[in-house]
Amino acid sequence: MGKLAIYGGRPVRDKPFPTWPIFGEEERRNLLEVFESGKWWYGEKVKEFEEKFALFQDAKYGISCTNGTAALEIGLISCGVKPGEEVIVPPYTFIATASSVLKVNAIPVFADIDIKTGNLDPKDTERKITEKTKAIIPVHFAGLPADMDAFLFLAEKYNLKIIEDACHSWGSKWKNKGTGALGDCGAFSFQMSKNITSGEGGILLTDNKEIEEIARSYSNCGRGKDKPWYYHYILGDNLRMTELQAAILLGQLTRLEEQTIKREENAKYLDKNLKDFEGIEIVPRDNRVTRRSYHLYMFRFIKEKWEIEREVFIKALNAERIPVSSGYPIPLYKNPLFQKKVKGPEGCPISCPYYRKKIDYSEVYCPNAERLCEEAVWISHSVLLAEKEDMRDIINAIEKIYKNREQLKIGI
Ligand SMILES: *Cc1c(COP(=O)(O)O)cnc(C)c1O
């Protein structure tokens, strides 16, 4: 084991982990086919991908679009979220979960997360429900489905819509049904860092015909189904995916299942070896999650046990050539966007005439989200596509740092 790599010792690893994206003949063939056909716009390949991806997630309908942020916005519009209505979101997520709400002139209200999973906490969510609440956006953080039983119960009790932010959860299943259409609808992203990618891209899934029709129309300039081309029925947008993106995604989709299974196996191995590790808290299993996608493998670093800072641990681990990062640095509400009291045209939405209430995000405080921002350590999904002995390296490196942590206490 010897000297820490950060002090010039030999790193635990001598070869790199897999990089992302992974692509091959399938993408090349599909892309060439589309290229040479000259049909680059909204056609066969897009339809084929929508159908195949919806089927993969056990949903009835798929409406493709430009990105995951757009998919969330389309979901909010299709669920009938109106200006001045409140939508409950977690603060431990990517900005799109909350900014999409602002984009439809609605008000994001932050509820805290469960510190163990990083997912929206149904109990705190219920506390944040008011007469203005219209919807909840649970994020299946890192691929772990949120507690959908609890959120569907709240939806029933308070007559709310559930829009899943499934932008980490391609392949995840809750009680044997894929994420995305567990609630009213769900948004997925195919941006470059995601587990299935075309550089940019997104899709909204739903089992609800009405939502499908609005989503289809909104993302296609407000057109009507089987209606004349230059007739527009709602204020929509052009959010269409291209055939070239769909060609790549169809290739990517052929590997998604096998990659999902491989990541889960490797994550289980890490879980088994880290669950009793002093100062490390892994994400607990939930039997209702019947398959779990891993966009990230996350654990919590308990600095009181290690007696070193998380940043020092991460630097030391990176020096052993284990790529880890600290994830979201601050809860969403601490972003300048929210601290400046979001203002659009006419002061909407925060001082919107429709809202008639004041929200001061400087007073928002979600202790678990704040703590997770300080404790989380993330390992990227591409690392989980390596072999079991590579996972062993991760564990060995953590053990090596733990044993030698005295050296790190004096600082790097
Ligand atoms: C990536 C992501 C999005 C948005 O996806 P884009 O395609 O980049 O717009 C939304 N929510 C979460 C949690 C994400 O990670």
PDB file of N, CA and C in Angstrom, residues 202-282:
ATOM      1  N   GLY A 202     -33.821  15.159 -25.676  1.00  0.00           N
ATOM      2  CA  GLY A 202     -34.682  14.879 -24.526  1.00  0.00           C
ATOM      3  C   GLY A 202     -35.950  14.192 -24.967  1.00  0.00           C
ATOM      4  N   ILE A 203     -36.706  13.697 -23.980  1.00  0.00           N
ATOM      5  CA  ILE A 203     -38.006  13.094 -24.288  1.00  0.00           C
ATOM      6  C   ILE A 203     -38.901  13.209 -23.060  1.00  0.00           C
ATOM      7  N   LEU A 204     -40.190  13.360 -23.333  1.00  0.00           N
ATOM      8  CA  LEU A 204     -41.189  13.306 -22.272  1.00  0.00           C
ATOM      9  C   LEU A 204     -41.975  12.011 -22.446  1.00  0.00           C
ATOM     10  N   LEU A 205     -42.137  11.250 -21.372  1.00  0.00           N
ATOM     11  CA  LEU A 205     -42.935  10.021 -21.442  1.00  0.00           C
ATOM     12  C   LEU A 205     -44.210  10.196 -20.630  1.00  0.00           C
ATOM     13  N   THR A 206     -45.258   9.537 -21.088  1.00  0.00           N
ATOM     14  CA  THR A 206     -46.519   9.570 -20.347  1.00  0.00           C
ATOM     15  C   THR A 206     -47.399   8.391 -20.764  1.00  0.00           C
ATOM     16  N   ASP A 207     -48.324   8.038 -19.890  1.00  0.00           N
ATOM     17  CA  ASP A 207     -49.352   7.046 -20.244  1.00  0.00           C
ATOM     18  C   ASP A 207     -50.665   7.743 -20.586  1.00  0.00           C
ATOM     19  N   ASN A 208     -50.664   9.078 -20.464  1.00  0.00           N
ATOM     20  CA  ASN A 208     -51.895   9.846 -20.571  1.00  0.00           C
ATOM     21  C   ASN A 208     -52.043  10.476 -21.966  1.00  0.00           C
ATOM     22  N   LYS A 209     -53.086  10.086 -22.657  1.00  0.00           N
ATOM     23  CA  LYS A 209     -53.318  10.525 -24.045  1.00  0.00           C
ATOM     24  C   LYS A 209     -53.421  12.048 -24.174  1.00  0.00           C
ATOM     25  N   GLU A 210     -54.110  12.645 -23.194  1.00  0.00           N
ATOM     26  CA  GLU A 210     -54.306  14.097 -23.236  1.00  0.00           C
ATOM     27  C   GLU A 210     -52.971  14.838 -23.095  1.00  0.00           C
ATOM     28  N   ILE A 211     -52.161  14.362 -22.149  1.00  0.00           N
ATOM     29  CA  ILE A 211     -50.834  14.964 -21.956  1.00  0.00           C
ATOM     30  C   ILE A 211     -50.009  14.784 -23.224  1.00  0.00           C
ATOM     31  N   GLU A 212     -50.110  13.613 -23.815  1.00  0.00           N
ATOM     32  CA  GLU A 212     -49.359  13.341 -25.045  1.00  0.00           C
ATOM     33  C   GLU A 212     -49.738  14.336 -26.140  1.00  0.00           C
ATOM     34  N   GLU A 213     -51.020  14.597 -26.277  1.00  0.00           N
ATOM     35  CA  GLU A 213     -51.468  15.487 -27.354  1.00  0.00           C
ATOM     36  C   GLU A 213     -50.991  16.920 -27.156  1.00  0.00           C
ATOM     37  N   ILE A 214     -51.090  17.403 -25.908  1.00  0.00           N
ATOM     38  CA  ILE A 214     -50.622  18.779 -25.644  1.00  0.00           C
ATOM     39  C   ILE A 214     -49.108  18.854 -25.844  1.00  0.00           C
ATOM     40  N   ALA A 215     -48.404  17.840 -25.324  1.00  0.00           N
ATOM     41  CA  ALA A 215     -46.940  17.837 -25.424  1.00  0.00           C
ATOM     42  C   ALA A 215     -46.497  17.828 -26.882  1.00  0.00           C
ATOM     43  N   ARG A 216     -47.162  17.028 -27.681  1.00  0.00           N
ATOM     44  CA  ARG A 216     -46.843  16.913 -29.098  1.00  0.00           C
ATOM     45  C   ARG A 216     -47.080  18.247 -29.798  1.00  0.00           C
ATOM     46  N   SER A 217     -48.179  18.867 -29.466  1.00  0.00           N
ATOM     47  CA  SER A 217     -48.526  20.136 -30.094  1.00  0.00           C
ATOM     48  C   SER A 217     -47.567  21.242 -29.632  1.00  0.00           C
ATOM     49  N   TYR A 218     -47.352  21.323 -28.321  1.00  0.00           N
ATOM     50  CA  TYR A 218     -46.492  22.387 -27.766  1.00  0.00           C
ATOM     51  C   TYR A 218     -45.082  22.327 -28.353  1.00  0.00           C
ATOM     52  N   SER A 219     -44.553  21.105 -28.481  1.00  0.00           N
ATOM     53  CA  SER A 219     -43.173  20.964 -28.958  1.00  0.00           C
ATOM     54  C   SER A 219     -43.081  21.117 -30.476  1.00  0.00           C
ATOM     55  N   ASN A 220     -44.245  21.176 -31.140  1.00  0.00           N
ATOM     56  CA  ASN A 220     -44.254  21.314 -32.594  1.00  0.00           C
ATOM     57  C   ASN A 220     -45.073  22.542 -33.011  1.00  0.00           C
ATOM     58  N   CYS A 221     -44.710  23.696 -32.412  1.00  0.00           N
ATOM     59  CA  CYS A 221     -45.253  25.003 -32.835  1.00  0.00           C
ATOM     60  C   CYS A 221     -46.763  25.131 -32.648  1.00  0.00           C
ATOM     61  N   GLY A 222     -47.330  24.328 -31.751  1.00  0.00           N
ATOM     62  CA  GLY A 222     -48.765  24.451 -31.482  1.00  0.00           C
ATOM     63  C   GLY A 222     -49.657  23.848 -32.556  1.00  0.00           C
ATOM     64  N   ARG A 223     -49.074  22.980 -33.379  1.00  0.00           N
ATOM     65  CA  ARG A 223     -49.871  22.347 -34.441  1.00  0.00           C
ATOM     66  C   ARG A 223     -50.861  21.336 -33.859  1.00  0.00           C
ATOM     67  N   GLY A 224     -51.858  20.971 -34.673  1.00  0.00           N
ATOM     68  CA  GLY A 224     -52.857  19.985 -34.243  1.00  0.00           C
ATOM     69  C   GLY A 224     -52.616  18.649 -34.910  1.00  0.00           C
ATOM     70  N   LYS A 225     -53.026  17.592 -34.210  1.00  0.00           N
ATOM     71  CA  LYS A 225     -52.851  16.242 -34.754  1.00  0.00           C
ATOM     72  C   LYS A 225     -53.728  16.066 -36.003  1.00  0.00           C
ATOM     73  N   ASP A 226     -53.128  15.612 -37.083  1.00  0.00           N
ATOM     74  CA  ASP A 226     -53.832  15.412 -38.356  1.00  0.00           C
ATOM     75  C   ASP A 226     -54.538  16.674 -38.854  1.00  0.00           C
ATOM     76  N   LYS A 227     -54.023  17.822 -38.465  1.00  0.00           N
ATOM     77  CA  LYS A 227     -54.618  19.091 -38.902  1.00  0.00           C
ATOM     78  C   LYS A 227     -53.719  19.724 -39.978  1.00  0.00           C
ATOM     79  N   PRO A 228     -54.276  20.671 -40.748  1.00  0.00           N
ATOM     80  CA  PRO A 228     -53.458  21.315 -41.793  1.00  0.00           C
ATOM     81  C   PRO A 228     -52.196  21.951 -41.202  1.00  0.00           C
ATOM     82  N   TRP A 229     -51.130  21.939 -41.986  1.00  0.00           N
ATOM     83  CA  TRP A 229     -49.792  22.286 -41.509  1.00  0.00           C
ATOM     84  C   TRP A 229     -49.683  23.692 -40.936  1.00  0.00           C
ATOM     85  N   TYR A 230     -50.299  24.668 -41.605  1.00  0.00           N
ATOM     86  CA  TYR A 230     -50.143  26.055 -41.156  1.00  0.00           C
ATOM     87  C   TYR A 230     -51.291  26.527 -40.267  1.00  0.00           C
ATOM     88  N   TYR A 231     -51.848  25.621 -39.496  1.00  0.00           N
ATOM     89  CA  TYR A 231     -52.853  25.974 -38.498  1.00  0.00           C
ATOM     90  C   TYR A 231     -52.265  25.689 -37.119  1.00  0.00           C
ATOM     91  N   HIS A 232     -52.403  26.651 -36.226  1.00  0.00           N
ATOM     92  CA  HIS A 232     -51.773  26.550 -34.899  1.00  0.00           C
ATOM     93  C   HIS A 232     -52.821  26.765 -33.818  1.00  0.00           C
ATOM     94  N   TYR A 233     -52.840  25.866 -32.845  1.00  0.00           N
ATOM     95  CA  TYR A 233     -53.958  25.835 -31.900  1.00  0.00           C
ATOM     96  C   TYR A 233     -53.592  26.330 -30.508  1.00  0.00           C
ATOM     97  N   ILE A 234     -52.331  26.162 -30.114  1.00  0.00           N
ATOM     98  CA  ILE A 234     -51.880  26.687 -28.820  1.00  0.00           C
ATOM     99  C   ILE A 234     -50.560  27.431 -29.052  1.00  0.00           C
ATOM    100  N   LEU A 235     -50.160  28.234 -28.065  1.00  0.00           N
ATOM    101  CA  LEU A 235     -48.864  28.904 -28.161  1.00  0.00           C
ATOM    102  C   LEU A 235     -47.784  27.862 -27.851  1.00  0.00           C
ATOM    103  N   GLY A 236     -47.159  27.367 -28.892  1.00  0.00           N
ATOM    104  CA  GLY A 236     -46.151  26.327 -28.709  1.00  0.00           C
ATOM    105  C   GLY A 236     -44.758  26.854 -28.943  1.00  0.00           C
ATOM    106  N   ASP A 237     -43.871  25.951 -29.266  1.00  0.00           N
ATOM    107  CA  ASP A 237     -42.476  26.290 -29.482  1.00  0.00           C
ATOM    108  C   ASP A 237     -41.928  25.248 -30.468  1.00  0.00           C
ATOM    109  N   ASN A 238     -40.814  25.544 -31.088  1.00  0.00           N
ATOM    110  CA  ASN A 238     -40.175  24.511 -31.904  1.00  0.00           C
ATOM    111  C   ASN A 238     -39.119  23.831 -31.056  1.00  0.00           C
ATOM    112  N   LEU A 239     -39.445  22.642 -30.558  1.00  0.00           N
ATOM    113  CA  LEU A 239     -38.530  21.917 -29.670  1.00  0.00           C
ATOM    114  C   LEU A 239     -38.251  20.526 -30.239  1.00  0.00           C
ATOM    115  N   ARG A 240     -38.283  20.415 -31.567  1.00  0.00           N
ATOM    116  CA  ARG A 240     -38.193  19.091 -32.176  1.00  0.00           C
ATOM    117  C   ARG A 240     -36.772  18.529 -32.206  1.00  0.00           C
ATOM    118  N   MET A 241     -36.697  17.214 -32.092  1.00  0.00           N
ATOM    119  CA  MET A 241     -35.441  16.481 -32.237  1.00  0.00           C
ATOM    120  C   MET A 241     -35.200  16.238 -33.731  1.00  0.00           C
ATOM    121  N   THR A 242     -33.936  16.134 -34.126  1.00  0.00           N
ATOM    122  CA  THR A 242     -33.645  15.847 -35.535  1.00  0.00           C
ATOM    123  C   THR A 242     -33.464  14.340 -35.760  1.00  0.00           C
ATOM    124  N   GLU A 243     -33.537  13.932 -37.017  1.00  0.00           N
ATOM    125  CA  GLU A 243     -33.316  12.530 -37.382  1.00  0.00           C
ATOM    126  C   GLU A 243     -31.887  12.089 -37.041  1.00  0.00           C
ATOM    127  N   LEU A 244     -30.963  13.035 -37.136  1.00  0.00           N
ATOM    128  CA  LEU A 244     -29.563  12.683 -36.855  1.00  0.00           C
ATOM    129  C   LEU A 244     -29.386  12.318 -35.379  1.00  0.00           C
ATOM    130  N   GLN A 245     -30.055  13.077 -34.504  1.00  0.00           N
ATOM    131  CA  GLN A 245     -30.002  12.747 -33.078  1.00  0.00           C
ATOM    132  C   GLN A 245     -30.633  11.379 -32.827  1.00  0.00           C
ATOM    133  N   ALA A 246     -31.802  11.151 -33.446  1.00  0.00           N
ATOM    134  CA  ALA A 246     -32.504   9.883 -33.242  1.00  0.00           C
ATOM    135  C   ALA A 246     -31.662   8.709 -33.752  1.00  0.00           C
ATOM    136  N   ALA A 247     -30.929   8.944 -34.856  1.00  0.00           N
ATOM    137  CA  ALA A 247     -30.077   7.880 -35.408  1.00  0.00           C
ATOM    138  C   ALA A 247     -29.029   7.463 -34.373  1.00  0.00           C
ATOM    139  N   ILE A 248     -28.424   8.440 -33.718  1.00  0.00           N
ATOM    140  CA  ILE A 248     -27.413   8.126 -32.689  1.00  0.00           C
ATOM    141  C   ILE A 248     -28.076   7.437 -31.492  1.00  0.00           C
ATOM    142  N   LEU A 249     -29.219   7.979 -31.077  1.00  0.00           N
ATOM    143  CA  LEU A 249     -29.889   7.430 -29.893  1.00  0.00           C
ATOM    144  C   LEU A 249     -30.334   5.981 -30.109  1.00  0.00           C
ATOM    145  N   LEU A 250     -30.777   5.650 -31.332  1.00  0.00           N
ATOM    146  CA  LEU A 250     -31.179   4.266 -31.605  1.00  0.00           C
ATOM    147  C   LEU A 250     -29.976   3.335 -31.450  1.00  0.00           C
ATOM    148  N   GLY A 251     -28.805   3.818 -31.837  1.00  0.00           N
ATOM    149  CA  GLY A 251     -27.590   3.028 -31.636  1.00  0.00           C
ATOM    150  C   GLY A 251     -27.282   2.881 -30.154  1.00  0.00           C
ATOM    151  N   GLN A 252     -27.349   3.996 -29.440  1.00  0.00           N
ATOM    152  CA  GLN A 252     -27.071   3.994 -28.003  1.00  0.00           C
ATOM    153  C   GLN A 252     -28.025   3.056 -27.242  1.00  0.00           C
ATOM    154  N   LEU A 253     -29.285   3.075 -27.696  1.00  0.00           N
ATOM    155  CA  LEU A 253     -30.310   2.282 -27.011  1.00  0.00           C
ATOM    156  C   LEU A 253     -30.018   0.781 -27.062  1.00  0.00           C
ATOM    157  N   THR A 254     -29.312   0.346 -28.096  1.00  0.00           N
ATOM    158  CA  THR A 254     -29.028  -1.092 -28.192  1.00  0.00           C
ATOM    159  C   THR A 254     -28.109  -1.552 -27.052  1.00  0.00           C
ATOM    160  N   ARG A 255     -27.354  -0.620 -26.446  1.00  0.00           N
ATOM    161  CA  ARG A 255     -26.435  -1.007 -25.364  1.00  0.00           C
ATOM    162  C   ARG A 255     -26.939  -0.664 -23.968  1.00  0.00           C
ATOM    163  N   LEU A 256     -28.049   0.086 -23.903  1.00  0.00           N
ATOM    164  CA  LEU A 256     -28.454   0.651 -22.616  1.00  0.00           C
ATOM    165  C   LEU A 256     -28.771  -0.403 -21.556  1.00  0.00           C
ATOM    166  N   GLU A 257     -29.480  -1.442 -21.972  1.00  0.00           N
ATOM    167  CA  GLU A 257     -29.886  -2.453 -20.997  1.00  0.00           C
ATOM    168  C   GLU A 257     -28.668  -3.151 -20.386  1.00  0.00           C
ATOM    169  N   GLU A 258     -27.794  -3.577 -21.268  1.00  0.00           N
ATOM    170  CA  GLU A 258     -26.614  -4.310 -20.809  1.00  0.00           C
ATOM    171  C   GLU A 258     -25.711  -3.416 -19.941  1.00  0.00           C
ATOM    172  N   GLN A 259     -25.590  -2.148 -20.333  1.00  0.00           N
ATOM    173  CA  GLN A 259     -24.780  -1.216 -19.529  1.00  0.00           C
ATOM    174  C   GLN A 259     -25.427  -0.941 -18.179  1.00  0.00           C
ATOM    175  N   THR A 260     -26.755  -0.841 -18.173  1.00  0.00           N
ATOM    176  CA  THR A 260     -27.472  -0.594 -16.916  1.00  0.00           C
ATOM    177  C   THR A 260     -27.223  -1.742 -15.940  1.00  0.00           C
ATOM    178  N   ILE A 261     -27.286  -2.971 -16.451  1.00  0.00           N
ATOM    179  CA  ILE A 261     -27.085  -4.154 -15.614  1.00  0.00           C
ATOM    180  C   ILE A 261     -25.648  -4.200 -15.095  1.00  0.00           C
ATOM    181  N   LYS A 262     -24.712  -3.891 -15.963  1.00  0.00           N
ATOM    182  CA  LYS A 262     -23.311  -3.917 -15.561  1.00  0.00           C
ATOM    183  C   LYS A 262     -23.011  -2.887 -14.461  1.00  0.00           C
ATOM    184  N   ARG A 263     -23.528  -1.683 -14.649  1.00  0.00           N
ATOM    185  CA  ARG A 263     -23.315  -0.646 -13.633  1.00  0.00           C
ATOM    186  C   ARG A 263     -23.922  -1.063 -12.298  1.00  0.00           C
ATOM    187  N   GLU A 264     -25.093  -1.683 -12.375  1.00  0.00           N
ATOM    188  CA  GLU A 264     -25.759  -2.076 -11.130  1.00  0.00           C
ATOM    189  C   GLU A 264     -24.948  -3.154 -10.408  1.00  0.00           C
ATOM    190  N   GLU A 265     -24.414  -4.095 -11.176  1.00  0.00           N
ATOM    191  CA  GLU A 265     -23.582  -5.142 -10.553  1.00  0.00           C
ATOM    192  C   GLU A 265     -22.351  -4.547  -9.878  1.00  0.00           C
ATOM    193  N   ASN A 266     -21.692  -3.648 -10.583  1.00  0.00           N
ATOM    194  CA  ASN A 266     -20.500  -3.025 -10.003  1.00  0.00           C
ATOM    195  C   ASN A 266     -20.851  -2.163  -8.787  1.00  0.00           C
ATOM    196  N   ALA A 267     -21.989  -1.486  -8.861  1.00  0.00           N
ATOM    197  CA  ALA A 267     -22.424  -0.663  -7.723  1.00  0.00           C
ATOM    198  C   ALA A 267     -22.714  -1.548  -6.515  1.00  0.00           C
ATOM    199  N   LYS A 268     -23.306  -2.719  -6.759  1.00  0.00           N
ATOM    200  CA  LYS A 268     -23.585  -3.643  -5.656  1.00  0.00           C
ATOM    201  C   LYS A 268     -22.292  -4.095  -4.989  1.00  0.00           C
ATOM    202  N   TYR A 269     -21.299  -4.320  -5.817  1.00  0.00           N
ATOM    203  CA  TYR A 269     -19.989  -4.733  -5.292  1.00  0.00           C
ATOM    204  C   TYR A 269     -19.381  -3.615  -4.437  1.00  0.00           C
ATOM    205  N   LEU A 270     -19.489  -2.396  -4.915  1.00  0.00           N
ATOM    206  CA  LEU A 270     -18.992  -1.263  -4.115  1.00  0.00           C
ATOM    207  C   LEU A 270     -19.785  -1.148  -2.817  1.00  0.00           C
ATOM    208  N   ASP A 271     -21.095  -1.275  -2.912  1.00  0.00           N
ATOM    209  CA  ASP A 271     -21.956  -1.215  -1.722  1.00  0.00           C
ATOM    210  C   ASP A 271     -21.508  -2.226  -0.672  1.00  0.00           C
ATOM    211  N   LYS A 272     -21.325  -3.462  -1.139  1.00  0.00           N
ATOM    212  CA  LYS A 272     -20.981  -4.550  -0.230  1.00  0.00           C
ATOM    213  C   LYS A 272     -19.669  -4.251   0.507  1.00  0.00           C
ATOM    214  N   ASN A 273     -18.733  -3.669  -0.213  1.00  0.00           N
ATOM    215  CA  ASN A 273     -17.421  -3.419   0.380  1.00  0.00           C
ATOM    216  C   ASN A 273     -17.319  -2.098   1.129  1.00  0.00           C
ATOM    217  N   LEU A 274     -18.273  -1.221   0.917  1.00  0.00           N
ATOM    218  CA  LEU A 274     -18.187   0.093   1.584  1.00  0.00           C
ATOM    219  C   LEU A 274     -19.207   0.257   2.704  1.00  0.00           C
ATOM    220  N   LYS A 275     -20.160  -0.695   2.785  1.00  0.00           N
ATOM    221  CA  LYS A 275     -21.267  -0.447   3.709  1.00  0.00           C
ATOM    222  C   LYS A 275     -20.834  -0.393   5.181  1.00  0.00           C
ATOM    223  N   ASP A 276     -19.794  -1.092   5.534  1.00  0.00           N
ATOM    224  CA  ASP A 276     -19.328  -1.055   6.930  1.00  0.00           C
ATOM    225  C   ASP A 276     -18.074  -0.203   7.099  1.00  0.00           C
ATOM    226  N   PHE A 277     -17.721   0.519   6.057  1.00  0.00           N
ATOM    227  CA  PHE A 277     -16.492   1.314   6.111  1.00  0.00           C
ATOM    228  C   PHE A 277     -16.693   2.517   7.030  1.00  0.00           C
ATOM    229  N   GLU A 278     -15.763   2.679   7.961  1.00  0.00           N
ATOM    230  CA  GLU A 278     -15.828   3.797   8.903  1.00  0.00           C
ATOM    231  C   GLU A 278     -15.820   5.133   8.149  1.00  0.00           C
ATOM    232  N   GLY A 279     -16.808   5.980   8.451  1.00  0.00           N
ATOM    233  CA  GLY A 279     -16.799   7.321   7.868  1.00  0.00           C
ATOM    234  C   GLY A 279     -17.329   7.406   6.451  1.00  0.00           C
ATOM    235  N   ILE A 280     -17.902   6.295   5.960  1.00  0.00           N
ATOM    236  CA  ILE A 280     -18.529   6.328   4.635  1.00  0.00           C
ATOM    237  C   ILE A 280     -19.956   5.817   4.751  1.00  0.00           C
ATOM    238  N   GLU A 281     -20.901   6.584   4.211  1.00  0.00           N
ATOM    239  CA  GLU A 281     -22.313   6.185   4.251  1.00  0.00           C
ATOM    240  C   GLU A 281     -22.785   5.960   2.824  1.00  0.00           C
ATOM    241  N   ILE A 282     -23.152   4.720   2.537  1.00  0.00           N
ATOM    242  CA  ILE A 282     -23.651   4.434   1.186  1.00  0.00           C
ATOM    243  C   ILE A 282     -25.163   4.690   1.119  1.00  0.00           C
TER     244      ILE A 282
END
